[in-house]
Short mmCIF file of C-alpha atoms in Angstrom, two decimals:
data_model
loop_
_atom_site.label_atom_id
_atom_site.label_comp_id
_atom_site.label_asym_id
_atom_site.label_seq_id
_atom_site.Cartn_x
_atom_site.Cartn_y
_atom_site.Cartn_z
CA MET A 144 -0.01 -0.01 0.01
CA SER A 145 1.42 3.39 -0.87
CA GLU A 146 1.79 6.14 1.67
CA ASN A 147 -1.23 7.97 0.16
CA THR A 148 -3.44 4.91 0.27
CA THR A 149 -5.46 3.98 3.35
CA ASP A 150 -7.26 0.74 4.13
CA ARG A 151 -10.98 1.40 4.23
CA THR A 152 -12.38 -1.96 5.17
CA ALA A 153 -13.94 -0.25 8.16
CA ASP A 154 -15.87 2.98 8.20
CA PRO A 155 -13.66 6.00 7.45
CA THR A 156 -12.40 7.92 10.44
CA GLN A 157 -12.81 11.57 11.03
CA ALA A 158 -9.23 12.06 9.83
CA ASP A 159 -9.93 10.08 6.60
CA LEU A 160 -12.95 12.24 5.89
CA GLU A 161 -11.10 15.44 6.56
CA ASN A 162 -8.32 14.23 4.21
CA GLU A 163 -10.94 13.50 1.51
CA GLY A 164 -12.16 17.08 1.90
CA ASP A 165 -8.69 18.45 1.57
CA VAL A 166 -7.96 16.41 -1.55
CA ALA A 167 -11.30 17.40 -3.03
CA ALA A 168 -10.70 21.05 -2.26
CA ASP A 169 -7.34 20.97 -4.00
CA TYR A 170 -8.84 19.35 -7.05
CA LEU A 171 -11.71 21.83 -7.13
CA GLU A 172 -9.44 24.88 -6.67
CA GLU A 173 -7.39 23.80 -9.71
CA LEU A 174 -10.59 23.29 -11.75
CA LEU A 175 -11.97 26.66 -10.73
CA ASP A 176 -8.59 28.31 -11.60
CA ILE A 177 -8.61 26.70 -15.01
CA ALA A 178 -12.14 27.92 -15.65
CA ASP A 179 -11.25 31.39 -14.16
CA ILE A 180 -14.19 31.13 -11.74
CA ASP A 181 -13.99 32.69 -8.23
CA GLY A 182 -15.29 30.54 -5.44
CA ASP A 183 -14.68 30.06 -1.75
CA LEU A 184 -14.33 26.44 -0.57
CA ASN A 185 -15.73 25.25 2.74
CA LEU A 186 -15.04 21.78 4.13
CA ASP A 187 -17.03 19.82 6.74
CA VAL A 188 -17.84 16.28 7.80
CA ARG A 189 -21.53 15.45 7.98
CA GLN A 190 -23.16 12.08 8.62
CA GLY A 191 -20.06 10.09 7.92
CA ARG A 192 -19.25 11.92 4.63
CA ALA A 193 -16.81 14.68 3.60
CA TYR A 194 -18.91 17.73 2.51
CA VAL A 195 -17.38 20.35 0.25
CA SER A 196 -19.23 23.50 -0.63
CA VAL A 197 -18.21 26.06 -3.25
CA GLU A 198 -19.65 29.50 -2.63
CA SER A 199 -19.40 32.83 -4.38
CA GLU A 200 -21.13 36.18 -3.88
CA ASP A 201 -20.60 37.37 -7.44
CA GLY A 202 -22.94 34.94 -9.20
CA SER A 203 -20.06 33.30 -11.06
CA LEU A 204 -21.22 29.81 -9.97
CA ALA A 205 -24.69 30.01 -11.57
CA LEU A 206 -23.77 27.77 -14.53
CA LEU A 207 -22.06 25.18 -12.28
CA SER A 208 -24.95 25.01 -9.79
CA ALA A 209 -27.35 23.14 -12.10
CA PRO A 210 -28.19 19.76 -10.52
CA ASP A 211 -26.79 17.64 -13.39
CA THR A 212 -23.60 19.76 -13.45
CA VAL A 213 -23.13 19.44 -9.70
CA GLN A 214 -23.67 15.66 -9.91
CA ALA A 215 -21.04 15.43 -12.69
CA LEU A 216 -18.57 17.63 -10.82
CA GLN A 217 -19.22 15.51 -7.66
CA GLU A 218 -18.38 12.27 -9.55
CA LEU A 219 -15.20 13.77 -11.07
CA THR A 220 -14.16 15.01 -7.63
CA ARG A 221 -14.83 11.58 -6.06
CA LEU A 222 -12.70 9.93 -8.73
CA ALA A 223 -9.93 12.42 -8.09
CA VAL A 224 -10.12 11.73 -4.36
CA GLN A 225 -10.14 7.98 -4.95
CA ASN A 226 -7.13 8.29 -7.30
CA LYS A 227 -5.21 10.17 -4.66
CA THR A 228 -6.21 8.22 -1.58
CA GLY A 229 -6.88 4.77 -3.02
CA ALA A 230 -10.14 4.59 -1.14
CA PHE A 231 -13.75 4.88 -2.32
CA SER A 232 -15.19 8.36 -1.60
CA ARG A 233 -18.79 9.20 -0.74
CA LEU A 234 -18.12 12.95 -0.53
CA ILE A 235 -20.91 15.37 -1.15
CA LEU A 236 -20.36 18.47 -3.26
CA ASP A 237 -22.52 21.54 -3.04
CA VAL A 238 -22.11 24.41 -5.54
CA GLY A 239 -23.73 27.74 -4.84
CA GLY A 240 -26.39 26.25 -2.48
CA SER A 241 -27.51 23.70 -5.04
CA ARG A 242 -28.07 21.00 -2.44
CA ASP A 243 -30.47 23.18 -0.45
CA ALA A 244 -32.29 24.14 -3.73
CA ARG A 245 -32.46 20.41 -4.66
CA ARG A 246 -33.83 19.48 -1.20
CA ARG A 247 -36.65 22.11 -1.62
CA GLN A 248 -37.54 20.56 -5.02
CA LEU A 249 -37.60 17.09 -3.53
CA GLU A 250 -39.81 18.35 -0.72
CA LYS A 251 -42.26 19.57 -3.35
CA LEU A 252 -42.16 16.23 -5.15
CA VAL A 253 -42.84 14.38 -1.86
CA ASP A 254 -45.65 16.78 -1.01
CA ALA A 255 -47.23 16.31 -4.47
CA ALA A 256 -47.00 12.51 -4.00
CA GLY A 257 -48.58 12.91 -0.52
CA ALA A 258 -51.43 14.84 -2.17
CA ARG A 259 -52.00 11.97 -4.57
CA LEU A 260 -52.11 9.56 -1.68
CA ASP A 261 -54.58 11.79 0.10
CA GLU A 262 -56.75 11.66 -3.03
CA GLY A 263 -56.94 7.86 -2.85
CA SER A 264 -53.82 6.52 -4.57
CA THR A 265 -52.36 3.54 -2.75
CA GLN A 266 -48.81 4.46 -3.76
CA ALA A 267 -46.91 7.21 -5.56
CA SER A 268 -43.83 6.69 -7.59
CA LEU A 269 -41.14 9.34 -7.91
CA PRO A 270 -38.69 9.63 -10.88
CA ALA A 271 -35.37 7.84 -10.78
CA MET A 272 -32.62 9.73 -8.91
CA SER A 273 -29.20 9.40 -7.40
CA SER A 274 -28.70 7.49 -4.14
CA TYR A 275 -28.11 10.78 -2.31
CA GLU A 276 -31.35 12.24 -3.52
CA ARG A 277 -33.24 9.02 -2.74
CA LYS A 278 -31.80 9.21 0.85
CA LEU A 279 -33.10 12.84 1.06
CA VAL A 280 -36.46 11.65 -0.20
CA HIS A 281 -36.64 8.88 2.47
CA ASP A 282 -35.83 11.46 5.15
CA ILE A 283 -38.44 13.89 3.84
CA ALA A 284 -41.04 11.17 3.57
CA ALA A 285 -40.38 10.06 7.12
CA GLU A 286 -40.74 13.69 8.26
CA ARG A 287 -44.14 13.76 6.54
CA GLY A 288 -45.30 10.43 7.96
CA LEU A 289 -44.93 8.53 4.78
CA VAL A 290 -43.39 5.12 4.16
CA SER A 291 -40.78 5.01 1.38
CA GLU A 292 -39.01 2.22 -0.44
CA SER A 293 -36.64 2.18 -3.35
CA TYR A 294 -37.05 -0.07 -6.36
CA GLY A 295 -35.18 -0.77 -9.55
CA GLU A 296 -31.50 -1.02 -10.47
CA GLY A 297 -28.88 1.36 -11.45
CA ALA A 298 -30.05 4.58 -13.27
CA ASP A 299 -33.73 3.32 -13.03
CA ARG A 300 -33.71 3.10 -9.20
CA HIS A 301 -36.63 5.19 -7.87
CA THR A 302 -38.60 5.68 -4.67
CA VAL A 303 -42.27 4.66 -4.06
CA LEU A 304 -44.26 6.37 -1.25
CA ARG A 305 -47.19 5.00 0.75
CA ARG A 306 -49.24 6.11 3.72
CA ARG A 307 -48.47 4.34 7.04
#
């Protein structure tokens, strides 16, 4: 094992997650410099994951904060971290508040599904989404007193909601 590689057979430690954040921040700083985009990076550890947010007050992140773009940047950043550390990364990237905006969208989706259930549907299926988004949907559904389960494989994996 190289000196940059850690054995992650167990859950990552706080130090492992902080290192992931540092590696991710270095990668993202280079990427932002290449694109000539100003952004401040903030690092945190939340719920057993490194969390990196990129913020800017000048609106220069608008194009990068679209959900599909954030997802792509997150995957690239995870690969860069994995390449550097030798360990799988589950880091979360937020660009310009995109994660909060996406949570609000998912809350509306869950609320609309809840309304369909109130109107007599026995279940309500949501569109396919990433594992992170499905986890958010499960959390939101639980907050709203709904039961949620994921079905399907790969890119078709989606969440189905029911009343308790």
